[in-house]
Amino acid sequence: EVQLVESGGGVVQPGGSLRLSCAASGFTFSNYWMHWVRQAPGKGLVWVSRVTTEGSGSDYADSVKGRFTVSRDNAKNTLYLQMNSLRADDTAVYYCTRSLTYGSGDFDYWGQGTLVSVSS
Amino acid sequence: QSALTQPASVSGSPGQSITISCTGTTSDVGGHNYVSWHQQHPGKAPKLIISRVSNRPSGVSNRFSGSKSGNTASLTISGLQAEDEADYYCNSFTSSHTVVFGGGTKLTVL
Protein backbone atom coordinates (compact mmCIF):
# COMPACT_ATOMS: atom_id res chain seq x y z
CA GLU A 1 0.00 0.00 0.00
CA VAL A 2 1.33 3.41 -1.00
CA GLN A 3 1.75 5.72 1.96
CA LEU A 4 3.02 9.28 2.27
CA VAL A 5 3.35 10.59 5.82
CA GLU A 6 4.29 14.22 6.42
CA SER A 7 5.79 15.56 9.63
CA GLY A 8 7.55 18.64 10.92
CA GLY A 9 4.73 21.16 10.88
CA GLY A 10 4.04 23.49 13.77
CA VAL A 11 3.90 27.08 14.90
CA VAL A 12 6.77 29.37 13.95
CA GLN A 13 7.35 33.10 14.19
CA PRO A 14 7.62 35.27 11.07
CA GLY A 15 11.14 35.10 9.72
CA GLY A 16 11.69 31.68 11.21
CA SER A 17 12.49 28.34 9.62
CA LEU A 18 10.94 24.91 9.52
CA ARG A 19 11.82 21.64 7.84
CA LEU A 20 9.07 19.35 6.65
CA SER A 21 9.61 15.65 5.97
CA CYS A 22 7.57 13.14 4.01
CA ALA A 23 8.20 9.45 4.58
CA ALA A 24 7.22 7.31 1.60
CA SER A 25 6.48 3.59 1.56
CA GLY A 26 4.75 0.99 -0.57
CA PHE A 27 6.36 2.01 -3.87
CA THR A 28 9.76 2.56 -5.45
CA PHE A 29 10.31 6.10 -4.22
CA SER A 30 13.28 6.78 -6.49
CA ASN A 31 11.15 6.25 -9.61
CA TYR A 32 8.86 9.21 -9.01
CA TRP A 33 9.08 12.97 -9.17
CA MET A 34 7.79 14.32 -5.87
CA HIS A 35 5.97 17.55 -5.09
CA TRP A 36 4.78 19.77 -2.28
CA VAL A 37 1.34 21.34 -2.50
CA ARG A 38 -0.14 23.63 0.14
CA GLN A 39 -3.60 24.80 1.14
CA ALA A 40 -4.21 27.82 3.32
CA PRO A 41 -7.17 27.53 5.71
CA GLY A 42 -10.40 27.73 3.73
CA LYS A 43 -8.53 28.34 0.48
CA GLY A 44 -7.59 26.37 -2.62
CA LEU A 45 -4.67 24.15 -3.54
CA VAL A 46 -1.41 25.81 -4.51
CA TRP A 47 1.58 24.03 -6.01
CA VAL A 48 4.80 24.80 -4.13
CA SER A 49 7.69 22.78 -5.45
CA ARG A 50 8.87 19.59 -7.12
CA VAL A 51 12.03 17.54 -7.32
CA THR A 52 13.22 15.09 -9.94
CA THR A 53 13.71 11.39 -9.29
CA GLU A 54 17.39 11.69 -8.42
CA GLY A 55 17.08 15.04 -6.69
CA SER A 56 19.25 16.81 -9.21
CA GLY A 57 16.55 19.18 -10.43
CA SER A 58 13.88 21.24 -8.74
CA ASP A 59 11.34 23.95 -9.47
CA TYR A 60 9.45 26.38 -7.28
CA ALA A 61 6.41 28.62 -7.28
CA ASP A 62 7.37 32.28 -7.50
CA SER A 63 5.94 32.88 -4.04
CA VAL A 64 8.51 30.61 -2.36
CA LYS A 65 11.48 30.86 -4.72
CA GLY A 66 14.65 31.77 -2.84
CA ARG A 67 13.11 30.89 0.53
CA PHE A 68 12.17 27.21 0.22
CA THR A 69 14.38 24.30 -0.81
CA VAL A 70 13.11 20.87 -1.77
CA SER A 71 15.31 17.79 -1.50
CA ARG A 72 15.07 14.04 -1.17
CA ASP A 73 16.99 11.11 0.23
CA ASN A 74 16.20 8.06 -1.88
CA ALA A 75 18.09 5.78 0.52
CA LYS A 76 15.68 6.85 3.27
CA ASN A 77 12.61 7.13 1.01
CA THR A 78 12.09 10.62 2.33
CA LEU A 79 11.18 13.98 0.79
CA TYR A 80 12.04 17.26 2.50
CA LEU A 81 11.04 20.90 2.33
CA GLN A 82 13.30 23.41 4.04
CA MET A 83 11.34 26.60 4.62
CA ASN A 84 13.21 29.78 5.57
CA SER A 85 12.14 33.41 6.04
CA LEU A 86 8.62 32.26 6.74
CA ARG A 87 5.77 34.75 6.37
CA ALA A 88 2.21 34.81 7.60
CA ASP A 89 0.94 33.93 4.13
CA ASP A 90 2.91 30.68 4.24
CA THR A 91 0.40 29.42 6.82
CA ALA A 92 -1.17 26.32 5.30
CA VAL A 93 -1.50 22.58 5.34
CA TYR A 94 1.42 21.22 3.36
CA TYR A 95 0.84 18.04 1.37
CA CYS A 96 3.45 15.71 -0.03
CA THR A 97 2.41 14.09 -3.28
CA ARG A 98 3.84 12.17 -6.21
CA SER A 99 3.17 12.68 -9.90
CA LEU A 100 2.41 9.90 -12.34
CA THR A 101 4.03 11.69 -15.26
CA TYR A 102 7.40 13.31 -14.58
CA GLY A 103 6.77 16.82 -13.29
CA SER A 104 3.14 17.18 -14.26
CA GLY A 105 0.21 17.62 -11.91
CA ASP A 106 -1.33 14.15 -12.03
CA PHE A 107 -0.90 13.55 -8.32
CA ASP A 108 -2.18 10.05 -7.66
CA TYR A 109 -1.24 9.71 -3.99
CA TRP A 110 -1.25 12.35 -1.26
CA GLY A 111 -0.19 12.44 2.33
CA GLN A 112 -2.54 13.54 5.09
CA GLY A 113 -0.85 16.93 5.30
CA THR A 114 1.02 18.78 8.03
CA LEU A 115 -0.06 22.19 9.29
CA VAL A 116 2.38 25.09 9.31
CA SER A 117 1.26 28.17 11.19
CA VAL A 118 3.34 31.34 10.96
CA SER A 119 2.38 33.71 13.72
CA SER A 120 3.93 35.96 16.32
CA GLN B 1 2.08 31.95 -12.44
CA SER B 2 -1.52 33.14 -12.38
CA ALA B 3 -4.04 30.58 -11.18
CA LEU B 4 -6.24 28.91 -13.75
CA THR B 5 -9.79 30.26 -13.80
CA GLN B 6 -12.62 28.07 -12.51
CA PRO B 7 -16.17 29.05 -11.52
CA ALA B 8 -16.42 29.44 -7.76
CA SER B 9 -19.48 27.24 -7.55
CA VAL B 10 -21.77 25.03 -9.57
CA SER B 11 -24.82 23.06 -8.58
CA GLY B 12 -27.07 20.35 -9.93
CA SER B 13 -29.76 17.92 -8.92
CA PRO B 14 -29.21 14.19 -8.49
CA GLY B 15 -29.11 12.45 -11.85
CA GLN B 16 -28.25 15.60 -13.78
CA SER B 17 -24.96 16.42 -15.50
CA ILE B 18 -22.74 19.38 -14.74
CA THR B 19 -19.61 20.77 -16.35
CA ILE B 20 -16.81 22.71 -14.66
CA SER B 21 -14.55 24.82 -16.84
CA CYS B 22 -10.87 25.58 -16.30
CA THR B 23 -9.40 28.39 -18.36
CA GLY B 24 -5.74 29.13 -18.75
CA THR B 25 -3.40 30.36 -21.45
CA THR B 26 -1.23 29.00 -24.23
CA SER B 27 1.55 28.69 -21.62
CA ASP B 28 -0.37 26.12 -19.61
CA VAL B 29 -3.72 24.54 -20.52
CA GLY B 30 -3.49 25.42 -24.20
CA GLY B 31 0.12 24.41 -24.61
CA HIS B 32 0.13 20.94 -23.08
CA ASN B 33 -2.05 17.89 -22.59
CA TYR B 34 -1.04 17.60 -18.95
CA VAL B 35 -4.26 18.81 -17.40
CA SER B 36 -5.52 17.02 -14.31
CA TRP B 37 -8.57 17.23 -12.07
CA HIS B 38 -8.77 16.48 -8.37
CA GLN B 39 -11.75 16.06 -6.06
CA GLN B 40 -11.50 17.13 -2.42
CA HIS B 41 -14.03 16.43 0.30
CA PRO B 42 -13.94 18.59 3.45
CA GLY B 43 -11.05 17.73 5.73
CA LYS B 44 -9.66 15.17 3.31
CA ALA B 45 -6.68 15.02 0.99
CA PRO B 46 -7.42 15.58 -2.70
CA LYS B 47 -8.11 12.62 -4.98
CA LEU B 48 -7.02 12.38 -8.62
CA ILE B 49 -10.02 11.83 -10.89
CA ILE B 50 -8.71 12.85 -14.33
CA SER B 51 -5.17 12.96 -15.70
CA ARG B 52 -3.79 14.02 -19.08
CA VAL B 53 -6.99 15.87 -19.98
CA SER B 54 -9.27 12.84 -20.22
CA ASN B 55 -7.72 9.77 -18.61
CA ARG B 56 -9.56 8.24 -15.70
CA PRO B 57 -7.40 6.45 -13.11
CA SER B 58 -8.38 2.95 -12.13
CA GLY B 59 -11.25 2.96 -9.67
CA VAL B 60 -12.66 6.34 -10.67
CA SER B 61 -16.28 6.25 -11.77
CA ASN B 62 -16.93 6.57 -15.50
CA ARG B 63 -19.41 9.30 -14.60
CA PHE B 64 -16.37 11.60 -14.56
CA SER B 65 -14.97 12.72 -17.91
CA GLY B 66 -12.54 15.38 -19.08
CA SER B 67 -11.91 17.28 -22.28
CA LYS B 68 -10.05 20.28 -23.61
CA SER B 69 -10.55 22.88 -26.31
CA GLY B 70 -7.93 25.54 -26.83
CA ASN B 71 -7.07 27.16 -23.51
CA THR B 72 -10.05 25.71 -21.66
CA ALA B 73 -10.33 22.30 -20.07
CA SER B 74 -13.60 20.88 -18.78
CA LEU B 75 -14.71 18.30 -16.25
CA THR B 76 -18.14 16.76 -16.74
CA ILE B 77 -19.90 14.75 -14.06
CA SER B 78 -22.91 12.83 -15.27
CA GLY B 79 -25.60 11.18 -13.18
CA LEU B 80 -24.88 13.43 -10.21
CA GLN B 81 -24.88 11.70 -6.84
CA ALA B 82 -24.89 13.14 -3.34
CA GLU B 83 -21.35 11.88 -2.78
CA ASP B 84 -20.09 14.03 -5.64
CA GLU B 85 -20.60 17.13 -3.51
CA ALA B 86 -17.03 18.36 -3.01
CA ASP B 87 -14.47 20.88 -4.21
CA TYR B 88 -12.92 20.28 -7.61
CA TYR B 89 -9.54 21.57 -8.75
CA CYS B 90 -7.95 21.56 -12.17
CA ASN B 91 -4.23 21.94 -12.69
CA SER B 92 -1.85 22.14 -15.61
CA PHE B 93 1.80 21.74 -16.37
CA THR B 94 3.26 25.04 -17.55
CA SER B 95 5.91 26.13 -20.01
CA SER B 96 7.97 27.25 -17.01
CA HIS B 97 8.15 23.63 -15.84
CA THR B 98 5.88 24.35 -12.90
CA VAL B 99 2.34 23.28 -12.07
CA VAL B 100 -0.53 25.73 -11.66
CA PHE B 101 -3.88 24.98 -10.01
CA GLY B 102 -7.24 26.54 -10.60
CA GLY B 103 -8.94 28.36 -7.76
CA GLY B 104 -11.32 25.49 -7.16
CA THR B 105 -15.04 24.95 -7.72
CA LYS B 106 -17.50 24.00 -5.03
CA LEU B 107 -20.07 21.53 -6.33
CA THR B 108 -23.40 21.45 -4.52
CA VAL B 109 -25.81 18.59 -5.16
CA LEU B 110 -29.25 20.00 -4.56
Coordinates of C-alpha atoms in Angstrom, one line a residue:
Chain A
E1 CA 0.0 0.0 0.0
V2 CA 1.3 3.4 -1.0
Q3 CA 1.7 5.7 2.0
L4 CA 3.0 9.3 2.3
V5 CA 3.4 10.6 5.8
E6 CA 4.3 14.2 6.4
S7 CA 5.8 15.6 9.6
G8 CA 7.6 18.6 10.9
G9 CA 4.7 21.2 10.9
G10 CA 4.0 23.5 13.8
V11 CA 3.9 27.1 14.9
V12 CA 6.8 29.4 14.0
Q13 CA 7.4 33.1 14.2
P14 CA 7.6 35.3 11.1
G15 CA 11.1 35.1 9.7
G16 CA 11.7 31.7 11.2
S17 CA 12.5 28.3 9.6
L18 CA 10.9 24.9 9.5
R19 CA 11.8 21.6 7.8
L20 CA 9.1 19.3 6.7
S21 CA 9.6 15.6 6.0
C22 CA 7.6 13.1 4.0
A23 CA 8.2 9.4 4.6
A24 CA 7.2 7.3 1.6
S25 CA 6.5 3.6 1.6
G26 CA 4.8 1.0 -0.6
F27 CA 6.4 2.0 -3.9
T28 CA 9.8 2.6 -5.5
F29 CA 10.3 6.1 -4.2
S30 CA 13.3 6.8 -6.5
N31 CA 11.1 6.2 -9.6
Y32 CA 8.9 9.2 -9.0
W33 CA 9.1 13.0 -9.2
M34 CA 7.8 14.3 -5.9
H35 CA 6.0 17.6 -5.1
W36 CA 4.8 19.8 -2.3
V37 CA 1.3 21.3 -2.5
R38 CA -0.1 23.6 0.1
Q39 CA -3.6 24.8 1.1
A40 CA -4.2 27.8 3.3
P41 CA -7.2 27.5 5.7
G42 CA -10.4 27.7 3.7
K43 CA -8.5 28.3 0.5
G44 CA -7.6 26.4 -2.6
L45 CA -4.7 24.2 -3.5
V46 CA -1.4 25.8 -4.5
W47 CA 1.6 24.0 -6.0
V48 CA 4.8 24.8 -4.1
S49 CA 7.7 22.8 -5.4
R50 CA 8.9 19.6 -7.1
V51 CA 12.0 17.5 -7.3
T52 CA 13.2 15.1 -9.9
T53 CA 13.7 11.4 -9.3
E54 CA 17.4 11.7 -8.4
G55 CA 17.1 15.0 -6.7
S56 CA 19.2 16.8 -9.2
G57 CA 16.6 19.2 -10.4
S58 CA 13.9 21.2 -8.7
D59 CA 11.3 24.0 -9.5
Y60 CA 9.4 26.4 -7.3
A61 CA 6.4 28.6 -7.3
D62 CA 7.4 32.3 -7.5
S63 CA 5.9 32.9 -4.0
V64 CA 8.5 30.6 -2.4
K65 CA 11.5 30.9 -4.7
G66 CA 14.6 31.8 -2.8
R67 CA 13.1 30.9 0.5
F68 CA 12.2 27.2 0.2
T69 CA 14.4 24.3 -0.8
V70 CA 13.1 20.9 -1.8
S71 CA 15.3 17.8 -1.5
R72 CA 15.1 14.0 -1.2
D73 CA 17.0 11.1 0.2
N74 CA 16.2 8.1 -1.9
A75 CA 18.1 5.8 0.5
K76 CA 15.7 6.8 3.3
N77 CA 12.6 7.1 1.0
T78 CA 12.1 10.6 2.3
L79 CA 11.2 14.0 0.8
Y80 CA 12.0 17.3 2.5
L81 CA 11.0 20.9 2.3
Q82 CA 13.3 23.4 4.0
M83 CA 11.3 26.6 4.6
N84 CA 13.2 29.8 5.6
S85 CA 12.1 33.4 6.0
L86 CA 8.6 32.3 6.7
R87 CA 5.8 34.8 6.4
A88 CA 2.2 34.8 7.6
D89 CA 0.9 33.9 4.1
D90 CA 2.9 30.7 4.2
T91 CA 0.4 29.4 6.8
A92 CA -1.2 26.3 5.3
V93 CA -1.5 22.6 5.3
Y94 CA 1.4 21.2 3.4
Y95 CA 0.8 18.0 1.4
C96 CA 3.5 15.7 0.0
T97 CA 2.4 14.1 -3.3
R98 CA 3.8 12.2 -6.2
S99 CA 3.2 12.7 -9.9
L100 CA 2.4 9.9 -12.3
T101 CA 4.0 11.7 -15.3
Y102 CA 7.4 13.3 -14.6
G103 CA 6.8 16.8 -13.3
S104 CA 3.1 17.2 -14.3
G105 CA 0.2 17.6 -11.9
D106 CA -1.3 14.2 -12.0
F107 CA -0.9 13.6 -8.3
D108 CA -2.2 10.0 -7.7
Y109 CA -1.2 9.7 -4.0
W110 CA -1.2 12.4 -1.3
G111 CA -0.2 12.4 2.3
Q112 CA -2.5 13.5 5.1
G113 CA -0.8 16.9 5.3
T114 CA 1.0 18.8 8.0
L115 CA -0.1 22.2 9.3
V116 CA 2.4 25.1 9.3
S117 CA 1.3 28.2 11.2
V118 CA 3.3 31.3 11.0
S119 CA 2.4 33.7 13.7
S120 CA 3.9 36.0 16.3
Chain B
Q1 CA 2.1 32.0 -12.4
S2 CA -1.5 33.1 -12.4
A3 CA -4.0 30.6 -11.2
L4 CA -6.2 28.9 -13.8
T5 CA -9.8 30.3 -13.8
Q6 CA -12.6 28.1 -12.5
P7 CA -16.2 29.1 -11.5
A8 CA -16.4 29.4 -7.8
S9 CA -19.5 27.2 -7.5
V10 CA -21.8 25.0 -9.6
S11 CA -24.8 23.1 -8.6
G12 CA -27.1 20.3 -9.9
S13 CA -29.8 17.9 -8.9
P14 CA -29.2 14.2 -8.5
G15 CA -29.1 12.5 -11.9
Q16 CA -28.3 15.6 -13.8
S17 CA -25.0 16.4 -15.5
I18 CA -22.7 19.4 -14.7
T19 CA -19.6 20.8 -16.4
I20 CA -16.8 22.7 -14.7
S21 CA -14.6 24.8 -16.8
C22 CA -10.9 25.6 -16.3
T23 CA -9.4 28.4 -18.4
G24 CA -5.7 29.1 -18.8
T25 CA -3.4 30.4 -21.5
T26 CA -1.2 29.0 -24.2
S27 CA 1.5 28.7 -21.6
D28 CA -0.4 26.1 -19.6
V29 CA -3.7 24.5 -20.5
G30 CA -3.5 25.4 -24.2
G31 CA 0.1 24.4 -24.6
H32 CA 0.1 20.9 -23.1
N33 CA -2.0 17.9 -22.6
Y34 CA -1.0 17.6 -18.9
V35 CA -4.3 18.8 -17.4
S36 CA -5.5 17.0 -14.3
W37 CA -8.6 17.2 -12.1
H38 CA -8.8 16.5 -8.4
Q39 CA -11.7 16.1 -6.1
Q40 CA -11.5 17.1 -2.4
H41 CA -14.0 16.4 0.3
P42 CA -13.9 18.6 3.4
G43 CA -11.1 17.7 5.7
K44 CA -9.7 15.2 3.3
A45 CA -6.7 15.0 1.0
P46 CA -7.4 15.6 -2.7
K47 CA -8.1 12.6 -5.0
L48 CA -7.0 12.4 -8.6
I49 CA -10.0 11.8 -10.9
I50 CA -8.7 12.8 -14.3
S51 CA -5.2 13.0 -15.7
R52 CA -3.8 14.0 -19.1
V53 CA -7.0 15.9 -20.0
S54 CA -9.3 12.8 -20.2
N55 CA -7.7 9.8 -18.6
R56 CA -9.6 8.2 -15.7
P57 CA -7.4 6.5 -13.1
S58 CA -8.4 3.0 -12.1
G59 CA -11.2 3.0 -9.7
V60 CA -12.7 6.3 -10.7
S61 CA -16.3 6.2 -11.8
N62 CA -16.9 6.6 -15.5
R63 CA -19.4 9.3 -14.6
F64 CA -16.4 11.6 -14.6
S65 CA -15.0 12.7 -17.9
G66 CA -12.5 15.4 -19.1
S67 CA -11.9 17.3 -22.3
K68 CA -10.0 20.3 -23.6
S69 CA -10.5 22.9 -26.3
G70 CA -7.9 25.5 -26.8
N71 CA -7.1 27.2 -23.5
T72 CA -10.1 25.7 -21.7
A73 CA -10.3 22.3 -20.1
S74 CA -13.6 20.9 -18.8
L75 CA -14.7 18.3 -16.3
T76 CA -18.1 16.8 -16.7
I77 CA -19.9 14.7 -14.1
S78 CA -22.9 12.8 -15.3
G79 CA -25.6 11.2 -13.2
L80 CA -24.9 13.4 -10.2
Q81 CA -24.9 11.7 -6.8
A82 CA -24.9 13.1 -3.3
E83 CA -21.3 11.9 -2.8
D84 CA -20.1 14.0 -5.6
E85 CA -20.6 17.1 -3.5
A86 CA -17.0 18.4 -3.0
D87 CA -14.5 20.9 -4.2
Y88 CA -12.9 20.3 -7.6
Y89 CA -9.5 21.6 -8.8
C90 CA -7.9 21.6 -12.2
N91 CA -4.2 21.9 -12.7
S92 CA -1.9 22.1 -15.6
F93 CA 1.8 21.7 -16.4
T94 CA 3.3 25.0 -17.5
S95 CA 5.9 26.1 -20.0
S96 CA 8.0 27.3 -17.0
H97 CA 8.2 23.6 -15.8
T98 CA 5.9 24.3 -12.9
V99 CA 2.3 23.3 -12.1
V100 CA -0.5 25.7 -11.7
F101 CA -3.9 25.0 -10.0
G102 CA -7.2 26.5 -10.6
G103 CA -8.9 28.4 -7.8
G104 CA -11.3 25.5 -7.2
T105 CA -15.0 24.9 -7.7
K106 CA -17.5 24.0 -5.0
L107 CA -20.1 21.5 -6.3
T108 CA -23.4 21.5 -4.5
V109 CA -25.8 18.6 -5.2
L110 CA -29.3 20.0 -4.6

